Tab-separated table of C-alpha atoms in Angstrom:
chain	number	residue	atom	x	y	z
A	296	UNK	CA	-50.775	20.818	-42.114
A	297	UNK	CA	-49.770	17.923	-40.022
A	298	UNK	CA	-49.140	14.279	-41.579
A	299	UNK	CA	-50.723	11.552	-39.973
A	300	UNK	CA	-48.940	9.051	-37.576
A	301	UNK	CA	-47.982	5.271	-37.987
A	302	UNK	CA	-48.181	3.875	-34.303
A	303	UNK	CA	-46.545	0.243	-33.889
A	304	UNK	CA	-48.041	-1.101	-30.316
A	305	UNK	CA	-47.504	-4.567	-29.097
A	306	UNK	CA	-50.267	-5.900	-26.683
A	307	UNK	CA	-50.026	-5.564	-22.956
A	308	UNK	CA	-50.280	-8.784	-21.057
A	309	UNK	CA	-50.377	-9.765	-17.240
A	310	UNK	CA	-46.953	-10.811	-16.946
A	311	UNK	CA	-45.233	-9.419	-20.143
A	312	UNK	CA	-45.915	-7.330	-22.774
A	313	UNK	CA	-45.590	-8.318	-26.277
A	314	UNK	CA	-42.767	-7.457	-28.699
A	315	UNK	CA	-41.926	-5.484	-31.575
A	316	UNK	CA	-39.828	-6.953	-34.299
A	317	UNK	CA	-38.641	-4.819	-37.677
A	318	UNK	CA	-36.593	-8.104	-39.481
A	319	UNK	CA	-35.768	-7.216	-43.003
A	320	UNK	CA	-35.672	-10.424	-45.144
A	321	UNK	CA	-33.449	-13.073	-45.864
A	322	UNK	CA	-31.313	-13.785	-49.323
A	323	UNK	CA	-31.238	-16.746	-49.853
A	324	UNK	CA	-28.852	-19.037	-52.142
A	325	UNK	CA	-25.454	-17.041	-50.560
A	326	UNK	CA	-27.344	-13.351	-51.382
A	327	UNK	CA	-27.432	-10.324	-48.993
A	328	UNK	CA	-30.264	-9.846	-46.560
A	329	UNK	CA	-32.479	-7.006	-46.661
A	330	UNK	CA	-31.711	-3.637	-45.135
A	331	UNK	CA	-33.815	-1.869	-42.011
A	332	UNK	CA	-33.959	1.750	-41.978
A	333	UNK	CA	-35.900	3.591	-39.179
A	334	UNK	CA	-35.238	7.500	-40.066
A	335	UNK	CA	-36.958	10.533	-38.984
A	336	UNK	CA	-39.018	12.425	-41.750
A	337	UNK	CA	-37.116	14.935	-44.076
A	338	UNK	CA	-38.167	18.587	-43.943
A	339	UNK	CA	-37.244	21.592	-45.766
A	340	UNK	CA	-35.897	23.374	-42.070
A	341	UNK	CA	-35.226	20.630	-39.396
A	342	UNK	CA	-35.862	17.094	-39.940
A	343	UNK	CA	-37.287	14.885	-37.743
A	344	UNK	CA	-35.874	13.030	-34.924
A	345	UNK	CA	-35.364	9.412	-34.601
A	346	UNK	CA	-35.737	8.301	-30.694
A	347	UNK	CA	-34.488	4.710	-29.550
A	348	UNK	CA	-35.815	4.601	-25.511
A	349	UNK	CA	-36.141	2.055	-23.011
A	350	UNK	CA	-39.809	1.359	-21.446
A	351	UNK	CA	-40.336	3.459	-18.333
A	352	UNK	CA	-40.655	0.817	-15.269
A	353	UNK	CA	-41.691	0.886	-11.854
A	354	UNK	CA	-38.237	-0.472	-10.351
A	355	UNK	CA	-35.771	-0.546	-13.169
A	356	UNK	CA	-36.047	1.021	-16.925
A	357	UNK	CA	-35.477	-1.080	-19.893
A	358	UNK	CA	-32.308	-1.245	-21.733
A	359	UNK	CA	-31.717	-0.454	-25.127
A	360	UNK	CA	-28.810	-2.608	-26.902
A	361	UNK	CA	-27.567	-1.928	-30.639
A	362	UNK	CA	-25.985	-5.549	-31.718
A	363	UNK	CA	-24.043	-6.252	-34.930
A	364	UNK	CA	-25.001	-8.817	-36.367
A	365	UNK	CA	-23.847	-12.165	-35.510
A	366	UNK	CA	-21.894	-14.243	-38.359
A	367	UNK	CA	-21.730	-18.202	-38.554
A	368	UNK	CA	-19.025	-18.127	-41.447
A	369	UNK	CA	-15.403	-19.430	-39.936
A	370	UNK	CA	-12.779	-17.145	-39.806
A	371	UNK	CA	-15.179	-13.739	-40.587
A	372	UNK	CA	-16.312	-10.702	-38.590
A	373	UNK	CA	-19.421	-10.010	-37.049
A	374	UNK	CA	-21.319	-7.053	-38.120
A	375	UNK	CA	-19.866	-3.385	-37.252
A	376	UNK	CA	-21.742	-1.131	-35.527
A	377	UNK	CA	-21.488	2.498	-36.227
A	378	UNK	CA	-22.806	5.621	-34.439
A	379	UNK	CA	-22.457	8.942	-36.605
A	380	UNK	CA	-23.558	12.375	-36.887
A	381	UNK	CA	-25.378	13.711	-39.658
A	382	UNK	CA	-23.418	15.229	-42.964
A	383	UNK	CA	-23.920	18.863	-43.462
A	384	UNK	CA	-23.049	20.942	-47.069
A	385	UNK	CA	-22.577	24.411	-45.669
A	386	UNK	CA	-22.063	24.220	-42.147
A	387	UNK	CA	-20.565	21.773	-39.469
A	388	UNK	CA	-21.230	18.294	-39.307
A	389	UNK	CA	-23.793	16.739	-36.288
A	390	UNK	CA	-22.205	16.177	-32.610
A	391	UNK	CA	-22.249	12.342	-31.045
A	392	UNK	CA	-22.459	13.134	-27.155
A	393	UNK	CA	-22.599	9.636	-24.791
A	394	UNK	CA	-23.420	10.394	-21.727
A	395	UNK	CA	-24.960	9.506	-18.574
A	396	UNK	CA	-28.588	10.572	-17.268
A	397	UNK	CA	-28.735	13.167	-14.274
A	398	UNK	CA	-29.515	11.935	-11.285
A	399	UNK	CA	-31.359	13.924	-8.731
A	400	UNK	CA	-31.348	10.981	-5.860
A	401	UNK	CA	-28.829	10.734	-3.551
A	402	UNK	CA	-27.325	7.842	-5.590
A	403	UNK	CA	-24.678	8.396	-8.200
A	404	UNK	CA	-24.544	8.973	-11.911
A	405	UNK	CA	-24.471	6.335	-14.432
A	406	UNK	CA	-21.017	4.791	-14.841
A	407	UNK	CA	-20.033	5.393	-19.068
A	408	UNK	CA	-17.852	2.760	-20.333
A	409	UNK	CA	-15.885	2.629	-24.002
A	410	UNK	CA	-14.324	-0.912	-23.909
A	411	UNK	CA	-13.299	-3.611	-26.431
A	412	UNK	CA	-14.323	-7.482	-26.479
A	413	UNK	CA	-12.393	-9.878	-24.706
A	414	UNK	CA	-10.869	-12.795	-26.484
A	415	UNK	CA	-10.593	-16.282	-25.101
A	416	UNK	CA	-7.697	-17.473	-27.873
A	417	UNK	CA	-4.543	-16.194	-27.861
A	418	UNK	CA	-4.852	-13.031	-29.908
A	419	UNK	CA	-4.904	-9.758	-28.632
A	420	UNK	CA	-8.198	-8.391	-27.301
A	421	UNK	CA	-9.876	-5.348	-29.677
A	422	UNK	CA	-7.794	-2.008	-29.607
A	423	UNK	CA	-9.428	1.332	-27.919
A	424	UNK	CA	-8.614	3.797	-30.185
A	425	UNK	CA	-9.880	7.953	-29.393
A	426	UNK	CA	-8.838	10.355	-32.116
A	427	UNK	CA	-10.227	13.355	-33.415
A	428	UNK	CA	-10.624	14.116	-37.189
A	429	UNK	CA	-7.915	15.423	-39.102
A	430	UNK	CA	-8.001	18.653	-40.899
A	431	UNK	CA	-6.907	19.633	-45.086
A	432	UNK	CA	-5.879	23.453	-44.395
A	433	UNK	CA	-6.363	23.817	-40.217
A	434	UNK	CA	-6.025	22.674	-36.845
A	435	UNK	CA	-7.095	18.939	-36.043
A	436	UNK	CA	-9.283	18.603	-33.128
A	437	UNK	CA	-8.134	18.425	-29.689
A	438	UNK	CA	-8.391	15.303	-27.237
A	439	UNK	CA	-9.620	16.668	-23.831
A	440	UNK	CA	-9.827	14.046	-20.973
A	441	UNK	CA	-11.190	15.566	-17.991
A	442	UNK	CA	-13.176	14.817	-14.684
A	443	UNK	CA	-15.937	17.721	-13.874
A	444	UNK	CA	-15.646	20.391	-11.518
A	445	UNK	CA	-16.955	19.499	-7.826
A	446	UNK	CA	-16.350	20.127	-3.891
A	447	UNK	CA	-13.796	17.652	-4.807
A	448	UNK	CA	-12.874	17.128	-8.537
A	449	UNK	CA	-12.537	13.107	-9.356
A	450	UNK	CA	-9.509	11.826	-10.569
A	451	UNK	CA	-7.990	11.072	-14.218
A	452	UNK	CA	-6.170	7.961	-13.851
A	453	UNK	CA	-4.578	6.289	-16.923
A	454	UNK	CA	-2.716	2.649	-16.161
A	455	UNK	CA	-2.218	-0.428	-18.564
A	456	UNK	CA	-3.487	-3.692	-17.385
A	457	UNK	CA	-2.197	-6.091	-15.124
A	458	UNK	CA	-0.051	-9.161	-16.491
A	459	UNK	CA	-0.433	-12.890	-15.150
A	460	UNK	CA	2.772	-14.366	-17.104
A	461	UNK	CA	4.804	-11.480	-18.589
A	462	UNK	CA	5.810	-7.624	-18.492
A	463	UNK	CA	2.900	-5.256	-18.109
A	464	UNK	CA	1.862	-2.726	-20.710
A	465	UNK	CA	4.073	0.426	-21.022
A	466	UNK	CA	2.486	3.918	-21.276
A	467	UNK	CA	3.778	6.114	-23.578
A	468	UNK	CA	3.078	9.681	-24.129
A	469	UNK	CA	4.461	11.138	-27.409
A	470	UNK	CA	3.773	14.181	-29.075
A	471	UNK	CA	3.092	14.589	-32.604
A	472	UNK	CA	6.131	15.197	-35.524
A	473	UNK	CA	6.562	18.299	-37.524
A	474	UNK	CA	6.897	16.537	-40.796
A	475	UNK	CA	7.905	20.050	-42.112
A	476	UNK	CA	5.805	18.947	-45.570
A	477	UNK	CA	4.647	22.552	-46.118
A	478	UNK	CA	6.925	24.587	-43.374
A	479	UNK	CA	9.219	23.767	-40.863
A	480	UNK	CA	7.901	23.631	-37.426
A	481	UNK	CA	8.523	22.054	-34.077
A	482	UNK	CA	7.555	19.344	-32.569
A	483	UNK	CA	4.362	19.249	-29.762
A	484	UNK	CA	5.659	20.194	-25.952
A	485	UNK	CA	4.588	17.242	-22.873
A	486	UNK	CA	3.633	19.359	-20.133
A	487	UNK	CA	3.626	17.888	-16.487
A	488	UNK	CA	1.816	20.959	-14.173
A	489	UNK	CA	-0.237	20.883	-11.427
A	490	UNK	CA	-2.609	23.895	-11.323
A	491	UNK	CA	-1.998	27.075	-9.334
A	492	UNK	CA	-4.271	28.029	-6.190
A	493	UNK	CA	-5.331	31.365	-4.864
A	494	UNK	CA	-5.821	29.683	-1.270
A	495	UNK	CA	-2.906	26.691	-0.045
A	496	UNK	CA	-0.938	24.603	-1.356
A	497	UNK	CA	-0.060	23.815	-5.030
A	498	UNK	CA	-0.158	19.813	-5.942
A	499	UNK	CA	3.457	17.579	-6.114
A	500	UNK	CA	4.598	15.875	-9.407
A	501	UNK	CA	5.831	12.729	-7.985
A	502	UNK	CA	7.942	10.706	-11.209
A	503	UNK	CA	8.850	7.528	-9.262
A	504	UNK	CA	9.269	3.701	-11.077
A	505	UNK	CA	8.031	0.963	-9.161
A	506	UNK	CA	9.373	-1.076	-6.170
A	507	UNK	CA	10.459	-4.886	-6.645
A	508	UNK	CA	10.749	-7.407	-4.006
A	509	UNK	CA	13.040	-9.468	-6.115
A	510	UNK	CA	14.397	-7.680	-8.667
A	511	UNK	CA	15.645	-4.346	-8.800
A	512	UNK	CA	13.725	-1.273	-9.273
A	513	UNK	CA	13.325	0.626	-12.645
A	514	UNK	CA	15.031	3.458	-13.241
A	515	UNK	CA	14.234	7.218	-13.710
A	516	UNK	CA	15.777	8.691	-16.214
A	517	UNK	CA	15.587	12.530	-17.624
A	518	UNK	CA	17.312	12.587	-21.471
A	519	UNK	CA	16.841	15.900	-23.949
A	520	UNK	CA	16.958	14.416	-27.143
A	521	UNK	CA	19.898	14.139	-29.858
A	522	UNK	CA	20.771	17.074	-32.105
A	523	UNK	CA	22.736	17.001	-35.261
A	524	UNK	CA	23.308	21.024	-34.073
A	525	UNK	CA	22.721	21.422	-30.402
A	526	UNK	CA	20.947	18.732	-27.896
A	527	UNK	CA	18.765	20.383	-25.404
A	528	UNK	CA	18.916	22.016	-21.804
A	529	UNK	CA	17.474	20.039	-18.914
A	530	UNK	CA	17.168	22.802	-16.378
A	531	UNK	CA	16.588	21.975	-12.612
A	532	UNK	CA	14.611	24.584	-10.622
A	533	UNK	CA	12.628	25.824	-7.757
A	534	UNK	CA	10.946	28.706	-8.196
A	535	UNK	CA	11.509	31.759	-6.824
A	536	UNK	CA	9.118	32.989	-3.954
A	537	UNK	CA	8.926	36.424	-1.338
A	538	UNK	CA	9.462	33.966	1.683
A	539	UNK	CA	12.118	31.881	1.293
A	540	UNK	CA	12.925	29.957	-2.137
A	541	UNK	CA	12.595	26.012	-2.758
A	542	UNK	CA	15.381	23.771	-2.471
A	543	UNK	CA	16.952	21.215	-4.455
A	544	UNK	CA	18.064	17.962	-3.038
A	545	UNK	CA	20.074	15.336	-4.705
A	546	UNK	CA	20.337	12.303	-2.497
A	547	UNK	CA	21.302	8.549	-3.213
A	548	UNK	CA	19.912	5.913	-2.155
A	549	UNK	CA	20.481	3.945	1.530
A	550	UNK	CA	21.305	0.360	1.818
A	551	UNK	CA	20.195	-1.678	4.501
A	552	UNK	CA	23.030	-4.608	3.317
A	553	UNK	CA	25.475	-3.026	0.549
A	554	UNK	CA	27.085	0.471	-0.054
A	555	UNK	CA	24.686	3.585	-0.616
A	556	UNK	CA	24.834	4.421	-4.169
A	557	UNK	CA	26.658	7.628	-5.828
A	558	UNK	CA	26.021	10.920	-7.377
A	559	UNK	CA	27.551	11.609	-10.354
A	560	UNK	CA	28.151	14.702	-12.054
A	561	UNK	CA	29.579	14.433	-15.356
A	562	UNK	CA	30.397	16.656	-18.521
A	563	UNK	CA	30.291	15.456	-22.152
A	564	UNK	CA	33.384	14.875	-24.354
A	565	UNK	CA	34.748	17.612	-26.294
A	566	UNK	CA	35.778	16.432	-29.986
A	567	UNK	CA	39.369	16.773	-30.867
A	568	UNK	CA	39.621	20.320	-30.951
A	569	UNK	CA	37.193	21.375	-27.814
A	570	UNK	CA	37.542	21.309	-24.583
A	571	UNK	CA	34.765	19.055	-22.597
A	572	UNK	CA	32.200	20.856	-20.568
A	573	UNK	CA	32.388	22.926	-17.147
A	574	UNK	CA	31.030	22.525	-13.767
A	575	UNK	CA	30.275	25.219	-12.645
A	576	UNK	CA	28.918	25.913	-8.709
A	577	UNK	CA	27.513	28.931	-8.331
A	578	UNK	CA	26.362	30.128	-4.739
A	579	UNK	CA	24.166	33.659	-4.993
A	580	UNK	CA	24.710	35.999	-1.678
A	581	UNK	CA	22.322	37.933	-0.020
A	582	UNK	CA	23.320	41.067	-2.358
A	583	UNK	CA	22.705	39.198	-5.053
A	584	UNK	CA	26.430	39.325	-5.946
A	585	UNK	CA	27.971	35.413	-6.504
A	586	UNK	CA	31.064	33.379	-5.873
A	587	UNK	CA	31.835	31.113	-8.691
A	588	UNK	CA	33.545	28.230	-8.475
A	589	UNK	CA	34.941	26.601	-11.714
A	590	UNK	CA	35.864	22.590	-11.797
A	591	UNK	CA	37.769	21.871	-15.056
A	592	UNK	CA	38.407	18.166	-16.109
């Protein structure tokens, strides 16, 4: 059968209804207070369900807040609070989903917002830190941070904070090492694409450092990384198309007061025994055969 119910009902009133309070006790003499569990009943197939809801209202519904618990000791933390999915023994573990209700009004969707305290002394305001689980024998998870498809998709815009006295946070995007514990491997690729289209025109990738109105700008620079057996390409390349290919356009910068600045093209050194490197400018004819043109320093 069915077991019985336990309803907890505060009294309705004119202005306000009455409250609900769970308060475990107090330990006294530098103890530990009591505990409060509120947990759905256990059940040899599904257990039950434990709901925390706001009261329905006519104009706005009520909020529900989950507080740690405050602390009046100097120098210690307040009370963590932690939001987990259930443990399972055979099969995966419980998903934690935060979202925003549907709407069907013409207004818009609950905002969802994952922030930190702020601090009023002169530490550093709580860190924001998104990471999936790590993994004995497989993959870890993956990160995805992505706006939802719409007539027009919404933005993903990542920036550090602004600064009132010094430099501005940096944003860094770094791949993971291949410690090469078990095997050797390779380190994780950065990939900068816009997405193809079937019907106009693909997006630009625009790398530009700010302006300065004082200072000078930062730069823009494009490095492969340092090899004890061979450094890395950096390739520079429009694609290939049945029209007309892309171009390529080096150009310095104009001065409105000084001299326009240079272009540069440089080879390595050689060691002792090798030559340095070529320039080589290659311009492809219309039968595809080429005219080569070697510079030699």
């Amino acid at each position: 059968g069915k077991g019985g119910a336990l309803n907890l009902t505060a009294g309705s009133g004119s202005i306000r209804g009455g409250s609900v309070n769970l308060t475990a006790g107090t330990g006294l003499f530098e103890s530990i207070g009591g505990d409060t569990f509120i947990a759905g009943g256990s059940s040899e197939t599904d257990g039950g369900s434990t709901i925390l809801s706001g009261g329905t209202g006519g104009e706005n519904g009520g909020h529900v807040h989950l507080l740690g618990g405050e602390t009046s000791g100097k120098g210690n933390a307040g009370g963590n609070v932690k939001v987990e999915s259930g443990h399972s023994l055979s099969s995966g573990s419980g998903s934690v989903t935060i979202t925003s209700s549907d709407t069907s009004s013409s207004a818009s969707s609950g905002e969802t917002l994952i922030t930190s305290g702020s601090t009023s002394s002169r530490h550093s305001s709580g860190v924001v830190r998104v990471t999936s689980g790590g993994s004995t024998h497989g993959n870890s998870g993956d990160i995805v941070v992505q706006s939802s498809a719409a007539s027009s998709s919404g933005k993903v815009q990542i920036s550090s904070g602004d600064a009132y006295s010094s430099n501005s946070g940096d944003i860094e995007l770094n791949s993971g090492q291949a410690l090469g514990i078990r095997a050797p491997g390779t380190s994780g690729k950065i990939s900068l694409a816009t997405s193809s289209t079937t019907n106009g025109n693909s997006g630009d990738i625009n790398l530009a450092s700010g302006g300065s109105m004082s200072g000078t700008s930062g730069n823009v620079r494009i490095e492969a990384g340092i090899s004890h057996l061979h450094s890395g390409h950096i390739s520079l390349k429009a694609a290939p198309s049945r029209s007309k290919g892309g171009s390529i356009e080096l150009e310095s910068g104009s001065s409105e007061h000084l001299g326009a600045g240079n272009i540069d093209l440089r080879t390595g050194k050689g060691s002792s025994d090798d030559e340095g490197g070529n320039i080589n400018i290659i311009a492809s004819t219309s039968s595809m055969e080429s005219r080569r043109r070697n510079v030699h320093w």
